[in-house]
Short mmCIF file of C-alpha atoms in Angstrom, two decimals:
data_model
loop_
_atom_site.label_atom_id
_atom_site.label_comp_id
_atom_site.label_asym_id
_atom_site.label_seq_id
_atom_site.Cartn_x
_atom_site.Cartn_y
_atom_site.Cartn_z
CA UNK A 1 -1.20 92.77 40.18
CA UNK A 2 -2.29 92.44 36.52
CA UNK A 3 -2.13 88.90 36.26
CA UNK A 4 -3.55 88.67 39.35
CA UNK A 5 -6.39 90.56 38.82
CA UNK A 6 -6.51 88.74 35.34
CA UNK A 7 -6.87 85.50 36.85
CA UNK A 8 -9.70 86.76 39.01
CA UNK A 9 -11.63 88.07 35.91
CA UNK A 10 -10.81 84.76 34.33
CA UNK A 11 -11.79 82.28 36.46
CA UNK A 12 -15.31 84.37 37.20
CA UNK A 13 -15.45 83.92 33.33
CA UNK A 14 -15.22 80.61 33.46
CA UNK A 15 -18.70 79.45 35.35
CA UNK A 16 -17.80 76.55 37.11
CA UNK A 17 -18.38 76.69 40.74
CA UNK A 18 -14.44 75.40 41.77
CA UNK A 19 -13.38 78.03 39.38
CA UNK A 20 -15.61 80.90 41.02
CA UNK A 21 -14.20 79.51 44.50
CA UNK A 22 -10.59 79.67 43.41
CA UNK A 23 -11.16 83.44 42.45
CA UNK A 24 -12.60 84.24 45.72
CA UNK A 25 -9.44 82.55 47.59
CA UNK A 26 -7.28 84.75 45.28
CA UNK A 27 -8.97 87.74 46.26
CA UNK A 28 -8.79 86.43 49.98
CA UNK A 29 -5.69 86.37 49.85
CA UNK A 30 -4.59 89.62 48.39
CA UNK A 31 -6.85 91.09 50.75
CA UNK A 32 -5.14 89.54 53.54
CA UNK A 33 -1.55 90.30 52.66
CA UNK A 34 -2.07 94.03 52.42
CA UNK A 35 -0.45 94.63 55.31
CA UNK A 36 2.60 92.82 53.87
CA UNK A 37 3.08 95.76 50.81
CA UNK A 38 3.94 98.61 50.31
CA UNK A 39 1.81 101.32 49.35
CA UNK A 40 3.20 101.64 45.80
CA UNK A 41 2.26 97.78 45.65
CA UNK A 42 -0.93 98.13 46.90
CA UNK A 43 -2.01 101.19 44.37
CA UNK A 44 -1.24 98.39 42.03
CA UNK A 45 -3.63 96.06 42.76
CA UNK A 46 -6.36 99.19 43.70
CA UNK A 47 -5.61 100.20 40.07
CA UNK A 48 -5.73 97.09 38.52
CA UNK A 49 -8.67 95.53 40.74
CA UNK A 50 -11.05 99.01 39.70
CA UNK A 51 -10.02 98.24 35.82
CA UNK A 52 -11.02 94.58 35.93
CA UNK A 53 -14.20 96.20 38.11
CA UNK A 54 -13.00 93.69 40.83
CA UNK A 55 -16.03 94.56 43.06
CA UNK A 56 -14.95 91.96 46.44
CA UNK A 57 -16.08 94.08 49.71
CA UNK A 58 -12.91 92.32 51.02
CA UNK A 59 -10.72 93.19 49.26
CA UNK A 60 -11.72 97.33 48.70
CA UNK A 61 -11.92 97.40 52.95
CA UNK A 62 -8.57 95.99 52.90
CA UNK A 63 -6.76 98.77 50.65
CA UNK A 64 -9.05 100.97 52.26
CA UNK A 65 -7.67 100.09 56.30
CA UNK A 66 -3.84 99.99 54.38
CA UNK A 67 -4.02 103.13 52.71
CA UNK A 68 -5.98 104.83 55.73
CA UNK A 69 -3.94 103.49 58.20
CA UNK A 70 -0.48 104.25 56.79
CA UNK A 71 2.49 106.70 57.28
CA UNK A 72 4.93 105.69 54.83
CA UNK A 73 5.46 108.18 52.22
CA UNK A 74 3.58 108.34 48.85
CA UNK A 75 4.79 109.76 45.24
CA UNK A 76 2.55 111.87 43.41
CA UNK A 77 2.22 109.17 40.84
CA UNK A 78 0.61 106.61 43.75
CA UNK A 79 -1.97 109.31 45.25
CA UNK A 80 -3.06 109.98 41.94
CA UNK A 81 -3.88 106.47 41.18
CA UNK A 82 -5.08 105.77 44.43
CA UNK A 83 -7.70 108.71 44.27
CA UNK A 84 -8.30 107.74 40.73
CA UNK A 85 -8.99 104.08 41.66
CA UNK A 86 -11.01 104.05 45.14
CA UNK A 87 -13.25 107.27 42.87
CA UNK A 88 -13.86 104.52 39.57
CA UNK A 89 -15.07 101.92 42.23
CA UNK A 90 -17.68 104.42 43.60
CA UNK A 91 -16.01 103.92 47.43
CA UNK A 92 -18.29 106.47 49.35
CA UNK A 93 -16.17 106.55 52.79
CA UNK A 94 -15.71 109.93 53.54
CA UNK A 95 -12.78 108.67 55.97
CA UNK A 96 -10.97 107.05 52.69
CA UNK A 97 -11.11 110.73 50.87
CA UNK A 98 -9.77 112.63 53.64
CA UNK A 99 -6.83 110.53 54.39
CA UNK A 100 -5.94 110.96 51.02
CA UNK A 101 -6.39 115.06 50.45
CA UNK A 102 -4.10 114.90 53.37
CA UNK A 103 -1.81 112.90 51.18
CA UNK A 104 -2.17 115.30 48.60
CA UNK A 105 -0.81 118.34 50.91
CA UNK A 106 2.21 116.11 52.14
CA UNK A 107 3.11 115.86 48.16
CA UNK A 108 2.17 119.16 46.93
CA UNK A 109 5.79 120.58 46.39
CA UNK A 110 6.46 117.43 44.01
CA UNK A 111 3.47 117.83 42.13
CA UNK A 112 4.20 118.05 38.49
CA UNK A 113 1.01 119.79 36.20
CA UNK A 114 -0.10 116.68 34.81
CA UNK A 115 -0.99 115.27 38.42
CA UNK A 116 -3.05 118.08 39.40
CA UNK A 117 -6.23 118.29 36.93
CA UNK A 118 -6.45 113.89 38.20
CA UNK A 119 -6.26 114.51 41.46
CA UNK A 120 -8.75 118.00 41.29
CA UNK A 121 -11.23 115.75 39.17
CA UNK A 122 -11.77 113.42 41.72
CA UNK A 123 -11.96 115.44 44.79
CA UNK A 124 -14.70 117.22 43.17
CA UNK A 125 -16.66 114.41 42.82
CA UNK A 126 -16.37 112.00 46.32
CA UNK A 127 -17.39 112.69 49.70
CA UNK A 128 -15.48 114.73 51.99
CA UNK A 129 -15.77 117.78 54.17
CA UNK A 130 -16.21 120.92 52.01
CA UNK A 131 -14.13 123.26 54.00
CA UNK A 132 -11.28 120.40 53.49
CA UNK A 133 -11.80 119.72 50.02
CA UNK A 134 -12.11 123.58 49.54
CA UNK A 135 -8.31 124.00 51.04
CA UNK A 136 -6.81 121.36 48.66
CA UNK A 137 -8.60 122.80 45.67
CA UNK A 138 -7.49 125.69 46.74
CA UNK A 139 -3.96 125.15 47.37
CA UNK A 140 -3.74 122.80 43.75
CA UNK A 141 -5.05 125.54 41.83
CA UNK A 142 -2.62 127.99 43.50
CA UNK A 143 0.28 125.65 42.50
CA UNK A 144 -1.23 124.92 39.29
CA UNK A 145 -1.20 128.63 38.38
CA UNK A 146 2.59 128.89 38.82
CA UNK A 147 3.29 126.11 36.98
CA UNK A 148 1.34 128.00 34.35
CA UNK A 149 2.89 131.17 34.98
CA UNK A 150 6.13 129.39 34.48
CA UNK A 151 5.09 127.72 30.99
CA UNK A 152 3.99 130.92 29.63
CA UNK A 153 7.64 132.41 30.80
CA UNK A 154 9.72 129.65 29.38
CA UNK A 155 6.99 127.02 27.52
CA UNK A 156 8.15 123.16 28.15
CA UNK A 157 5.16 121.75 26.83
CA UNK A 158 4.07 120.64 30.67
CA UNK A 159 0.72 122.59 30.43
CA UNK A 160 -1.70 121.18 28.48
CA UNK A 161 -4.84 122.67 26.74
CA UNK A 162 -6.31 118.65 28.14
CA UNK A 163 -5.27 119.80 31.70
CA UNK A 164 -6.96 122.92 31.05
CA UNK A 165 -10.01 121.34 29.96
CA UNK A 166 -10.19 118.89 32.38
CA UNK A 167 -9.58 121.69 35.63
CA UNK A 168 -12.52 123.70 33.89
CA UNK A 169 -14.78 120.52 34.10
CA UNK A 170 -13.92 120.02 37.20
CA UNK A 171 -14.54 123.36 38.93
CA UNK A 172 -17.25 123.74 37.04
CA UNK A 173 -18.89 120.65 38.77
CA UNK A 174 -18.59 122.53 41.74
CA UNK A 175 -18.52 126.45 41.35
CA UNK A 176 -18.94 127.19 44.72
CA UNK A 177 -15.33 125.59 45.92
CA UNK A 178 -12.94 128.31 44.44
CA UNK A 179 -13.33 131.63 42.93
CA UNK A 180 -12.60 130.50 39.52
CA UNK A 181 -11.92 134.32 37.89
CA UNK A 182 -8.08 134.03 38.59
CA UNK A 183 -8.10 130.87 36.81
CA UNK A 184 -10.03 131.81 34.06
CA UNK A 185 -7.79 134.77 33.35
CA UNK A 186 -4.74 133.00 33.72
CA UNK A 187 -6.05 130.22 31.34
CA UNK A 188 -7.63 133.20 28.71
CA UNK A 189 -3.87 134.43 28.63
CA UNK A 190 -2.12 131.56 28.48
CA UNK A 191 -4.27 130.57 25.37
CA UNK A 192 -4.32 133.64 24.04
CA UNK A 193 -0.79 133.83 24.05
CA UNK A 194 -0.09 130.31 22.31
CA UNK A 195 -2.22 131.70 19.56
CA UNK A 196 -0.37 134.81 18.67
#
């Protein structure tokens, strides 16, 4: 997917009109063999292609209908760089958003700390039905908190004071999703604790 993407950037670089054409089959291509991959290999290319800022309609409908469209199974690692990806190339489809917070509840239990504050940040921050996005908020904070609870019991090093910072950001982007006074007193002790 790098190199692929890399030869897209490349040959738009270039400014000749065969080499602008040969990008546009690549991404034609890609776009076409979606289908073929699996989602893992397509949250390659989403990645990749919202780096590069690989802006082909084409292309972003295509991973859109694949992701969308599928049942196979996701990791945490893939929904977070999906989210992450289709939110840094400014996709507004509502329809895109929801599939994936439903994605997000069918990996909850295997979410490890440093997945949540990602995924929270960008379902702050894209279109979807508020009582939906309020739900999975909700429920990632909840499991958030016990993996806090947990650290504070026997630290690992899994929470963060970045993961921290970056839930606070979120939330506070939208303060009416989630009463944020159990967080903030679970985050005051936690801190306070590392201190003393």
């Amino acid at each position: 997917a790098k190199d692929i993407a890399a030869a897209v950037v490349y040959c738009r670089e270039v400014g000749h009109a065969a080499a602008e054409d040969l990008s546009d089959v690549i991404v034609e291509t890609v776009s076409s063999h979606m289908d073929r991959l699996d989602l893992r290999r397509v949250s390659f290319f989403i990645t990749t292609f919202a780096k590069q800022q690989i802006k082909d309609t084409v292309f972003w409908k295509s991973a859109a209908r694949r992701v969308v469209n599928s049942s196979e199974p996701l990791t945490p690692e893939v929904v977070v760089s999906v989210l992450d990806a289709f939110r840094k190339r400014g996709m507004k489809s509502e329809t895109i958003f929801q599939a994936l917070a439903r994605r997000v509840m069918e990996v909850l239990q295997s979410l490890e700390p440093n997945h949540i504050p990602p995924i929270v940040a960008t379902l702050c921050r894209v279109p979807m039905k508020e009582e939906d996005r309020e739900e999975v908020i909700r429920e990632l904070l909840v499991k958030w908190l016990r993996m806090l609870e947990q650290e504070k019991e026997h630290p690992t090093g899994a929470v963060t004071i970045q993961q921290i910072l970056s839930l606070a950001v979120s939330l506070g982007l939208s303060p009416d999703i989630v009463n944020t006074a159990v967080f903030t007193k679970e985050v005051f002790d936690f801190i306070g604790n590392r201190f003393h």
